[in-house]
Amino acid sequence: MLDTPEAVVEALRENHERPHGLPRTVIAEELVEAAEAFEQPDVLVTALLELMTAYEFTGEQRKSPVAFARILKLWDTAPDSFSPYEAHQVFWRFKWVTTSLLQVPDIPLTAIGGWIDQMRARYEAAGHGVQPVAAMRYHLAHHTGTGVADAYDLWATRPRTDLSDCEACETRHLAWHRVAEGDDAAALDAWRPVLTGEQGCSEEPQMSQARALLPLLRTGRTDEARSHHLTGYRKVRGNTGMQDEVGLHLEFCALSRNEGRGLEILAENRSLFEATGAPLDRLGFLTGAEVLLARLAGTGHEDTAVAGPPGRSWTAAELLAHVRAEAGPLAAAFDARNGTSAVGDRRRARLARGPLLDEPLSLGLRTAVAVARPVTPAPASAARTEVPEDFTALVREARRMGRDGHPGDSRLWDRIGERLAETTAPDFEAYADELGPEELLRAELAEHRAQKLWLDDRHKASAAELAAAVEGYERLRMPWHALSARARALAWTTRPGARDGEDEEGGEAGSGTGDLDRAEVRAALDAVMGETEKLLAEVPFDGAPLGDAEAVFAADLRTERILAYLSVRYADTFAAYQELVEAAEPDADADAAPDADPGLDLAGRFQERAGTLLTEAERLGFPHQSANARQFRADVMGRGGDLAGAERELRAALQDLETAGRPWRRPRPRALLAQVLLARDEPQEAVDLLHGAIADAVAHDDASFALAPTYLLLGQASAHLGDFSGAVRHLSEAAARFDQAGDPGEATQARLRLADVLSRSGQPADAVAVLESALADDATAGVDERMLAQARLTFARGLRDLEEHLPAAREFLALADTVAGWPQEDRAVLTLVASEAATALATADHWEAADTAYERAVAAHAEAPNPPMIALMMREFARLTMRARGAEGTDAALAHLDRADAVLAALPADEDGFAVWYERGEIHYRRARVLAEADRYEEALPQAEAAVAAHEEGGPQGELARAEAVRVAALIEGNGLDRTNEAIARLTTAAARCRKAELPEAAQVLDALRQELLSR
């Protein structure tokens, strides 16, 4: 009941603690009405100031001037009703009103100018400096685009006063002025104190982070742009008082080619379409949305479903039209009010911008809204394979590149298939003399499709295509090509593909090899090798063509036959390699391989096959195939722990490729060698090799090379070198590429590694943003449960470190429920998580829930002890109890410390892996602090001295904690007990000890306190 002034004041205090939003604003309005019922203007003053704050921070600036007019009236009629703080706020909030009036196009400029004049008059009458007045005149000039330079000089050259905007906000305005002048570099230099965290306030750095995004992109500082988007957006998300900033993040997503992320942001901020209290900020939001939507429409995504104003569904085209219909007239209304085109010009300039990057900036975030990436220009390093228009030239070039093993042939074969499927397909009779019969081309295309299907993990469908190729080659009397296709069909089905089931409709997909078990595949391959030996005698490589199809290869026929022969050898080696690797896997057992022959020497079989492939490739002069044999051997060696042998083979393989003149074959051996070097703790060369592998794949148009895992490995190697910015870039790219490949499990694991790197590199807010994305409910399928638990623990701790204690507590509690079902040997994790949940809840002043979590942690500790965590929780509860209740909480705080003592007392005498001396010292230290805060100094000092003695037991490891305990003892002695000389002596000895222990910072702290006591 709000039936007394005291009740209203208490309700105002409670409302002030609520987060900004509509509920707080509505209550503030109700409390003003309640305050009006009493003849106590001081209560009404407090209520009006609270209401004005609610309007300011929830995007309701349109209403703010009315509330302030009432405050001014009370200031003029009852000045004694204002506390010193409230009196200061009267002058401070003149600035709020000016900016609020600028927000509304219905307010004439003359009224705004008059308001600034009144502000100056009142400032001068009260003896305040007028720099804040000059700032308001600058904001008016900037808004209208008239007299900006003069207004800026008048503001920026005046000294700051205690009524000036905080340093962080002034820095934002100074930097934004530079952006408007087109000097991004100067703007970012001015912004540095805010963007690096040296300056800040309730609105900063998030407002500056949003405004700095495009300048950072334009100056090539993409790593910083990524970071400020990750951390800044979380702080403005869903905030009606930050509509403009949300619009800037939408624009950033569009211009960094992250349209899917932009649509996700649009969906998360759907409520902003209904926020109309700050028209100028609303225009900023709508314009940012329009930039994104226009980008989508311009790249063929007009029909993409998007989130717009609630109440109906929207496509990108429909929402674009809706936004334009409101934003255009709104900008025009401001220009009409201002008599200039400044607002409209700024809007048109934003809409005219195109993407600032050639490739999407990888943000490291999972995007739930899928938008196909638009076609973008290839990187300058890419040598995209040219596709001849002439059909004869096209086929000849595809065959030549195929013989060279160049990955660019894939693009040509795709185009050949398209040409044959077109209604205007070539008449083969006209091409037969030069290209051979159509059936030859059909068989070659089947081989190409088989290769693509196998790379797509659809091995059965791949074998079926190879079976079709075999039939074609046999009819064409091309035995070498037929044997090559048969051998690959057998080898490629030695292990099922992950996506084989996609080709089945009510039954098994045809594989061309039947349902052969491993033994039957081995036997079939042995038969193929027997036919190969026979064919070597009957159809030599340099023999005459067997028919028109072979004749078309002319001088290249010998090469064609040799490559087909070596392909048979390769397939036989590959099958032996696959079987050996599978048998060596940790989960391999008899049930998994019921057809295995216990007497079969898989390792010997593989080594014999690989050796034959190597010697035959060298004999025939095709070293790229000997490189393949070496890669197989290196992989087997690496799996067996022979890293030196693996390195030797891979270096030889790269030399083979150098000899063969086939740089496009280097990416895979380079990536394998990088893995070996990382395992041998040689990250620098590994990084160089991985960069080279990626560069080769891009330069030679190798779409089959797996870039996502390569970037993942590169990120890990960069982190190992301490190159955290490089690691962030590469891991972000890996996550994005796993997303594109439809591999959410791998994408999530990449993000978990990214978050770990961000945490270790001092970017906890970035890590929290990445983890929040990675741990979404539908993003964690297939990820190891314990890895996810560790990630959720890191996420919760990150939220806690960002002082988001209640969200952190929710994460801790959810994780506690998860780990509660783990086996007994892992139950100590529950003690840890429940302890952290309890502490987070207490820090957030949710004491009832905190007490429940506390007892849950104690119960978990009884089952699965975790002494360090349970003792830490109890000490923290003692500290937080004193913070919340002051001296009244002393007994409760001491009770927590008594329970911590009991935890230590219950430890076995031979407890190891746990620094009991440290825990005992910290309990004494906290008890000393609690007693001192209760003014019980005589009891506090012995506890501080006991802490010093306990930490001394820790030797060098205890020195820092000992120094802190000495500091508290000296404070108690000097301030609480008036024993200044004893405190000085204590500090002198302790500071000397810290210097001897090479702890100069601790010594400085003790010396500073000593000097303070001496000065008395």
JSON list of N, CA, C and O in Angstrom, two decimals, residues 754-795:
[
{"chain": "A", "resi": 754, "resn": "LEU", "atom": "N", "xyz": [37.61, -21.88, -29.84]},
{"chain": "A", "resi": 754, "resn": "LEU", "atom": "CA", "xyz": [37.71, -20.44, -30.02]},
{"chain": "A", "resi": 754, "resn": "LEU", "atom": "C", "xyz": [37.46, -19.72, -28.69]},
{"chain": "A", "resi": 754, "resn": "LEU", "atom": "O", "xyz": [38.19, -18.79, -28.32]},
{"chain": "A", "resi": 755, "resn": "ALA", "atom": "N", "xyz": [36.44, -20.13, -27.98]},
{"chain": "A", "resi": 755, "resn": "ALA", "atom": "CA", "xyz": [36.13, -19.51, -26.69]},
{"chain": "A", "resi": 755, "resn": "ALA", "atom": "C", "xyz": [37.28, -19.69, -25.71]},
{"chain": "A", "resi": 755, "resn": "ALA", "atom": "O", "xyz": [37.62, -18.78, -24.95]},
{"chain": "A", "resi": 756, "resn": "ASP", "atom": "N", "xyz": [37.90, -20.86, -25.74]},
{"chain": "A", "resi": 756, "resn": "ASP", "atom": "CA", "xyz": [39.05, -21.10, -24.86]},
{"chain": "A", "resi": 756, "resn": "ASP", "atom": "C", "xyz": [40.19, -20.15, -25.18]},
{"chain": "A", "resi": 756, "resn": "ASP", "atom": "O", "xyz": [40.81, -19.57, -24.28]},
{"chain": "A", "resi": 757, "resn": "VAL", "atom": "N", "xyz": [40.46, -19.97, -26.47]},
{"chain": "A", "resi": 757, "resn": "VAL", "atom": "CA", "xyz": [41.53, -19.05, -26.88]},
{"chain": "A", "resi": 757, "resn": "VAL", "atom": "C", "xyz": [41.19, -17.62, -26.45]},
{"chain": "A", "resi": 757, "resn": "VAL", "atom": "O", "xyz": [42.05, -16.88, -25.95]},
{"chain": "A", "resi": 758, "resn": "LEU", "atom": "N", "xyz": [39.95, -17.22, -26.65]},
{"chain": "A", "resi": 758, "resn": "LEU", "atom": "CA", "xyz": [39.54, -15.87, -26.27]},
{"chain": "A", "resi": 758, "resn": "LEU", "atom": "C", "xyz": [39.70, -15.67, -24.76]},
{"chain": "A", "resi": 758, "resn": "LEU", "atom": "O", "xyz": [40.16, -14.61, -24.31]},
{"chain": "A", "resi": 759, "resn": "SER", "atom": "N", "xyz": [39.33, -16.66, -23.98]},
{"chain": "A", "resi": 759, "resn": "SER", "atom": "CA", "xyz": [39.48, -16.56, -22.53]},
{"chain": "A", "resi": 759, "resn": "SER", "atom": "C", "xyz": [40.95, -16.43, -22.15]},
{"chain": "A", "resi": 759, "resn": "SER", "atom": "O", "xyz": [41.32, -15.59, -21.33]},
{"chain": "A", "resi": 760, "resn": "ARG", "atom": "N", "xyz": [41.79, -17.27, -22.75]},
{"chain": "A", "resi": 760, "resn": "ARG", "atom": "CA", "xyz": [43.21, -17.26, -22.40]},
{"chain": "A", "resi": 760, "resn": "ARG", "atom": "C", "xyz": [43.92, -16.00, -22.87]},
{"chain": "A", "resi": 760, "resn": "ARG", "atom": "O", "xyz": [44.95, -15.63, -22.32]},
{"chain": "A", "resi": 761, "resn": "SER", "atom": "N", "xyz": [43.36, -15.33, -23.89]},
{"chain": "A", "resi": 761, "resn": "SER", "atom": "CA", "xyz": [44.00, -14.13, -24.42]},
{"chain": "A", "resi": 761, "resn": "SER", "atom": "C", "xyz": [43.45, -12.86, -23.80]},
{"chain": "A", "resi": 761, "resn": "SER", "atom": "O", "xyz": [43.73, -11.76, -24.28]},
{"chain": "A", "resi": 762, "resn": "GLY", "atom": "N", "xyz": [42.68, -12.99, -22.73]},
{"chain": "A", "resi": 762, "resn": "GLY", "atom": "CA", "xyz": [42.19, -11.80, -22.04]},
{"chain": "A", "resi": 762, "resn": "GLY", "atom": "C", "xyz": [40.99, -11.16, -22.68]},
{"chain": "A", "resi": 762, "resn": "GLY", "atom": "O", "xyz": [40.79, -9.94, -22.56]},
{"chain": "A", "resi": 763, "resn": "GLN", "atom": "N", "xyz": [40.17, -11.94, -23.38]},
{"chain": "A", "resi": 763, "resn": "GLN", "atom": "CA", "xyz": [38.96, -11.41, -24.00]},
{"chain": "A", "resi": 763, "resn": "GLN", "atom": "C", "xyz": [37.75, -12.19, -23.50]},
{"chain": "A", "resi": 763, "resn": "GLN", "atom": "O", "xyz": [37.06, -12.86, -24.27]},
{"chain": "A", "resi": 764, "resn": "PRO", "atom": "N", "xyz": [37.47, -12.12, -22.20]},
{"chain": "A", "resi": 764, "resn": "PRO", "atom": "CA", "xyz": [36.39, -12.94, -21.64]},
{"chain": "A", "resi": 764, "resn": "PRO", "atom": "C", "xyz": [35.02, -12.60, -22.18]},
{"chain": "A", "resi": 764, "resn": "PRO", "atom": "O", "xyz": [34.18, -13.49, -22.33]},
{"chain": "A", "resi": 765, "resn": "ALA", "atom": "N", "xyz": [34.77, -11.33, -22.48]},
{"chain": "A", "resi": 765, "resn": "ALA", "atom": "CA", "xyz": [33.45, -10.96, -23.00]},
{"chain": "A", "resi": 765, "resn": "ALA", "atom": "C", "xyz": [33.24, -11.57, -24.38]},
{"chain": "A", "resi": 765, "resn": "ALA", "atom": "O", "xyz": [32.14, -12.02, -24.71]},
{"chain": "A", "resi": 766, "resn": "ASP", "atom": "N", "xyz": [34.29, -11.60, -25.20]},
{"chain": "A", "resi": 766, "resn": "ASP", "atom": "CA", "xyz": [34.20, -12.24, -26.51]},
{"chain": "A", "resi": 766, "resn": "ASP", "atom": "C", "xyz": [33.92, -13.73, -26.35]},
{"chain": "A", "resi": 766, "resn": "ASP", "atom": "O", "xyz": [33.11, -14.32, -27.08]},
{"chain": "A", "resi": 767, "resn": "ALA", "atom": "N", "xyz": [34.61, -14.35, -25.39]},
{"chain": "A", "resi": 767, "resn": "ALA", "atom": "CA", "xyz": [34.43, -15.77, -25.15]},
{"chain": "A", "resi": 767, "resn": "ALA", "atom": "C", "xyz": [32.99, -16.08, -24.74]},
{"chain": "A", "resi": 767, "resn": "ALA", "atom": "O", "xyz": [32.40, -17.06, -25.19]},
{"chain": "A", "resi": 768, "resn": "VAL", "atom": "N", "xyz": [32.42, -15.23, -23.90]},
{"chain": "A", "resi": 768, "resn": "VAL", "atom": "CA", "xyz": [31.03, -15.43, -23.47]},
{"chain": "A", "resi": 768, "resn": "VAL", "atom": "C", "xyz": [30.09, -15.36, -24.66]},
{"chain": "A", "resi": 768, "resn": "VAL", "atom": "O", "xyz": [29.16, -16.18, -24.80]},
{"chain": "A", "resi": 769, "resn": "ALA", "atom": "N", "xyz": [30.31, -14.39, -25.56]},
{"chain": "A", "resi": 769, "resn": "ALA", "atom": "CA", "xyz": [29.44, -14.26, -26.73]},
{"chain": "A", "resi": 769, "resn": "ALA", "atom": "C", "xyz": [29.52, -15.51, -27.61]},
{"chain": "A", "resi": 769, "resn": "ALA", "atom": "O", "xyz": [28.50, -16.00, -28.12]},
{"chain": "A", "resi": 770, "resn": "VAL", "atom": "N", "xyz": [30.72, -16.04, -27.79]},
{"chain": "A", "resi": 770, "resn": "VAL", "atom": "CA", "xyz": [30.89, -17.24, -28.62]},
{"chain": "A", "resi": 770, "resn": "VAL", "atom": "C", "xyz": [30.25, -18.45, -27.95]},
{"chain": "A", "resi": 770, "resn": "VAL", "atom": "O", "xyz": [29.55, -19.25, -28.59]},
{"chain": "A", "resi": 771, "resn": "LEU", "atom": "N", "xyz": [30.46, -18.59, -26.65]},
{"chain": "A", "resi": 771, "resn": "LEU", "atom": "CA", "xyz": [29.88, -19.73, -25.94]},
{"chain": "A", "resi": 771, "resn": "LEU", "atom": "C", "xyz": [28.36, -19.67, -25.92]},
{"chain": "A", "resi": 771, "resn": "LEU", "atom": "O", "xyz": [27.69, -20.69, -26.04]},
{"chain": "A", "resi": 772, "resn": "GLU", "atom": "N", "xyz": [27.82, -18.48, -25.77]},
{"chain": "A", "resi": 772, "resn": "GLU", "atom": "CA", "xyz": [26.37, -18.33, -25.79]},
{"chain": "A", "resi": 772, "resn": "GLU", "atom": "C", "xyz": [25.80, -18.84, -27.11]},
{"chain": "A", "resi": 772, "resn": "GLU", "atom": "O", "xyz": [24.76, -19.51, -27.14]},
{"chain": "A", "resi": 773, "resn": "SER", "atom": "N", "xyz": [26.51, -18.57, -28.20]},
{"chain": "A", "resi": 773, "resn": "SER", "atom": "CA", "xyz": [26.09, -19.05, -29.51]},
{"chain": "A", "resi": 773, "resn": "SER", "atom": "C", "xyz": [26.31, -20.55, -29.65]},
{"chain": "A", "resi": 773, "resn": "SER", "atom": "O", "xyz": [25.43, -21.28, -30.12]},
{"chain": "A", "resi": 774, "resn": "ALA", "atom": "N", "xyz": [27.46, -21.02, -29.19]},
{"chain": "A", "resi": 774, "resn": "ALA", "atom": "CA", "xyz": [27.81, -22.43, -29.39]},
{"chain": "A", "resi": 774, "resn": "ALA", "atom": "C", "xyz": [26.95, -23.36, -28.54]},
{"chain": "A", "resi": 774, "resn": "ALA", "atom": "O", "xyz": [26.73, -24.51, -28.93]},
{"chain": "A", "resi": 775, "resn": "LEU", "atom": "N", "xyz": [26.47, -22.88, -27.41]},
{"chain": "A", "resi": 775, "resn": "LEU", "atom": "CA", "xyz": [25.74, -23.74, -26.49]},
{"chain": "A", "resi": 775, "resn": "LEU", "atom": "C", "xyz": [24.24, -23.65, -26.64]},
{"chain": "A", "resi": 775, "resn": "LEU", "atom": "O", "xyz": [23.49, -24.13, -25.78]},
{"chain": "A", "resi": 776, "resn": "ALA", "atom": "N", "xyz": [23.78, -23.04, -27.72]},
{"chain": "A", "resi": 776, "resn": "ALA", "atom": "CA", "xyz": [22.34, -23.03, -27.99]},
{"chain": "A", "resi": 776, "resn": "ALA", "atom": "C", "xyz": [21.84, -24.47, -28.08]},
{"chain": "A", "resi": 776, "resn": "ALA", "atom": "O", "xyz": [22.56, -25.38, -28.50]},
{"chain": "A", "resi": 777, "resn": "ASP", "atom": "N", "xyz": [20.59, -24.67, -27.69]},
{"chain": "A", "resi": 777, "resn": "ASP", "atom": "CA", "xyz": [20.05, -26.03, -27.54]},
{"chain": "A", "resi": 777, "resn": "ASP", "atom": "C", "xyz": [20.22, -26.88, -28.79]},
{"chain": "A", "resi": 777, "resn": "ASP", "atom": "O", "xyz": [20.46, -28.08, -28.71]},
{"chain": "A", "resi": 778, "resn": "ASP", "atom": "N", "xyz": [20.05, -26.29, -29.97]},
{"chain": "A", "resi": 778, "resn": "ASP", "atom": "CA", "xyz": [20.08, -27.08, -31.20]},
{"chain": "A", "resi": 778, "resn": "ASP", "atom": "C", "xyz": [21.46, -27.09, -31.85]},
{"chain": "A", "resi": 778, "resn": "ASP", "atom": "O", "xyz": [21.60, -27.45, -33.01]},
{"chain": "A", "resi": 779, "resn": "ALA", "atom": "N", "xyz": [22.50, -26.66, -31.11]},
{"chain": "A", "resi": 779, "resn": "ALA", "atom": "CA", "xyz": [23.84, -26.60, -31.71]},
{"chain": "A", "resi": 779, "resn": "ALA", "atom": "C", "xyz": [24.79, -27.62, -31.12]},
{"chain": "A", "resi": 779, "resn": "ALA", "atom": "O", "xyz": [25.94, -27.69, -31.53]},
{"chain": "A", "resi": 780, "resn": "THR", "atom": "N", "xyz": [24.34, -28.42, -30.17]},
{"chain": "A", "resi": 780, "resn": "THR", "atom": "CA", "xyz": [25.26, -29.27, -29.43]},
{"chain": "A", "resi": 780, "resn": "THR", "atom": "C", "xyz": [25.10, -30.76, -29.71]},
{"chain": "A", "resi": 780, "resn": "THR", "atom": "O", "xyz": [25.71, -31.58, -29.03]},
{"chain": "A", "resi": 781, "resn": "ALA", "atom": "N", "xyz": [24.27, -31.09, -30.70]},
{"chain": "A", "resi": 781, "resn": "ALA", "atom": "CA", "xyz": [24.08, -32.52, -31.02]},
{"chain": "A", "resi": 781, "resn": "ALA", "atom": "C", "xyz": [25.41, -33.14, -31.44]},
{"chain": "A", "resi": 781, "resn": "ALA", "atom": "O", "xyz": [26.14, -32.58, -32.25]},
{"chain": "A", "resi": 782, "resn": "GLY", "atom": "N", "xyz": [25.70, -34.29, -30.87]},
{"chain": "A", "resi": 782, "resn": "GLY", "atom": "CA", "xyz": [26.90, -35.02, -31.27]},
{"chain": "A", "resi": 782, "resn": "GLY", "atom": "C", "xyz": [28.17, -34.57, -30.57]},
{"chain": "A", "resi": 782, "resn": "GLY", "atom": "O", "xyz": [29.23, -35.14, -30.83]},
{"chain": "A", "resi": 783, "resn": "VAL", "atom": "N", "xyz": [28.09, -33.58, -29.70]},
{"chain": "A", "resi": 783, "resn": "VAL", "atom": "CA", "xyz": [29.28, -33.10, -29.00]},
{"chain": "A", "resi": 783, "resn": "VAL", "atom": "C", "xyz": [29.42, -33.88, -27.70]},
{"chain": "A", "resi": 783, "resn": "VAL", "atom": "O", "xyz": [28.43, -34.14, -27.01]},
{"chain": "A", "resi": 784, "resn": "ASP", "atom": "N", "xyz": [30.64, -34.25, -27.36]},
{"chain": "A", "resi": 784, "resn": "ASP", "atom": "CA", "xyz": [30.91, -35.02, -26.15]},
{"chain": "A", "resi": 784, "resn": "ASP", "atom": "C", "xyz": [30.31, -34.35, -24.92]},
{"chain": "A", "resi": 784, "resn": "ASP", "atom": "O", "xyz": [30.47, -33.13, -24.72]},
{"chain": "A", "resi": 785, "resn": "GLU", "atom": "N", "xyz": [29.64, -35.13, -24.08]},
{"chain": "A", "resi": 785, "resn": "GLU", "atom": "CA", "xyz": [28.93, -34.58, -22.92]},
{"chain": "A", "resi": 785, "resn": "GLU", "atom": "C", "xyz": [29.87, -33.86, -21.97]},
{"chain": "A", "resi": 785, "resn": "GLU", "atom": "O", "xyz": [29.55, -32.77, -21.47]},
{"chain": "A", "resi": 786, "resn": "ARG", "atom": "N", "xyz": [31.04, -34.42, -21.75]},
{"chain": "A", "resi": 786, "resn": "ARG", "atom": "CA", "xyz": [31.97, -33.78, -20.81]},
{"chain": "A", "resi": 786, "resn": "ARG", "atom": "C", "xyz": [32.59, -32.52, -21.40]},
{"chain": "A", "resi": 786, "resn": "ARG", "atom": "O", "xyz": [32.84, -31.56, -20.68]},
{"chain": "A", "resi": 787, "resn": "MET", "atom": "N", "xyz": [32.81, -32.53, -22.69]},
{"chain": "A", "resi": 787, "resn": "MET", "atom": "CA", "xyz": [33.30, -31.31, -23.33]},
{"chain": "A", "resi": 787, "resn": "MET", "atom": "C", "xyz": [32.25, -30.20, -23.21]},
{"chain": "A", "resi": 787, "resn": "MET", "atom": "O", "xyz": [32.57, -29.04, -22.93]},
{"chain": "A", "resi": 788, "resn": "LEU", "atom": "N", "xyz": [31.00, -30.57, -23.40]},
{"chain": "A", "resi": 788, "resn": "LEU", "atom": "CA", "xyz": [29.92, -29.59, -23.25]},
{"chain": "A", "resi": 788, "resn": "LEU", "atom": "C", "xyz": [29.83, -29.09, -21.82]},
{"chain": "A", "resi": 788, "resn": "LEU", "atom": "O", "xyz": [29.62, -27.89, -21.57]},
{"chain": "A", "resi": 789, "resn": "ALA", "atom": "N", "xyz": [29.99, -29.99, -20.87]},
{"chain": "A", "resi": 789, "resn": "ALA", "atom": "CA", "xyz": [29.92, -29.57, -19.46]},
{"chain": "A", "resi": 789, "resn": "ALA", "atom": "C", "xyz": [31.03, -28.59, -19.14]},
{"chain": "A", "resi": 789, "resn": "ALA", "atom": "O", "xyz": [30.80, -27.57, -18.47]},
{"chain": "A", "resi": 790, "resn": "GLN", "atom": "N", "xyz": [32.24, -28.87, -19.64]},
{"chain": "A", "resi": 790, "resn": "GLN", "atom": "CA", "xyz": [33.34, -27.93, -19.42]},
{"chain": "A", "resi": 790, "resn": "GLN", "atom": "C", "xyz": [33.05, -26.59, -20.06]},
{"chain": "A", "resi": 790, "resn": "GLN", "atom": "O", "xyz": [33.33, -25.53, -19.48]},
{"chain": "A", "resi": 791, "resn": "ALA", "atom": "N", "xyz": [32.47, -26.62, -21.26]},
{"chain": "A", "resi": 791, "resn": "ALA", "atom": "CA", "xyz": [32.14, -25.36, -21.95]},
{"chain": "A", "resi": 791, "resn": "ALA", "atom": "C", "xyz": [31.08, -24.58, -21.17]},
{"chain": "A", "resi": 791, "resn": "ALA", "atom": "O", "xyz": [31.16, -23.35, -21.05]},
{"chain": "A", "resi": 792, "resn": "ARG", "atom": "N", "xyz": [30.08, -25.28, -20.65]},
{"chain": "A", "resi": 792, "resn": "ARG", "atom": "CA", "xyz": [29.04, -24.59, -19.89]},
{"chain": "A", "resi": 792, "resn": "ARG", "atom": "C", "xyz": [29.61, -24.02, -18.58]},
{"chain": "A", "resi": 792, "resn": "ARG", "atom": "O", "xyz": [29.21, -22.93, -18.15]},
{"chain": "A", "resi": 793, "resn": "LEU", "atom": "N", "xyz": [30.55, -24.72, -17.99]},
{"chain": "A", "resi": 793, "resn": "LEU", "atom": "CA", "xyz": [31.20, -24.19, -16.79]},
{"chain": "A", "resi": 793, "resn": "LEU", "atom": "C", "xyz": [31.98, -22.93, -17.14]},
{"chain": "A", "resi": 793, "resn": "LEU", "atom": "O", "xyz": [31.92, -21.92, -16.41]},
{"chain": "A", "resi": 794, "resn": "THR", "atom": "N", "xyz": [32.70, -22.97, -18.25]},
{"chain": "A", "resi": 794, "resn": "THR", "atom": "CA", "xyz": [33.45, -21.79, -18.69]},
{"chain": "A", "resi": 794, "resn": "THR", "atom": "C", "xyz": [32.50, -20.63, -18.98]},
{"chain": "A", "resi": 794, "resn": "THR", "atom": "O", "xyz": [32.78, -19.47, -18.66]},
{"chain": "A", "resi": 795, "resn": "PHE", "atom": "N", "xyz": [31.36, -20.95, -19.61]},
{"chain": "A", "resi": 795, "resn": "PHE", "atom": "CA", "xyz": [30.36, -19.92, -19.93]},
{"chain": "A", "resi": 795, "resn": "PHE", "atom": "C", "xyz": [29.82, -19.28, -18.65]},
{"chain": "A", "resi": 795, "resn": "PHE", "atom": "O", "xyz": [29.74, -18.05, -18.52]}
]
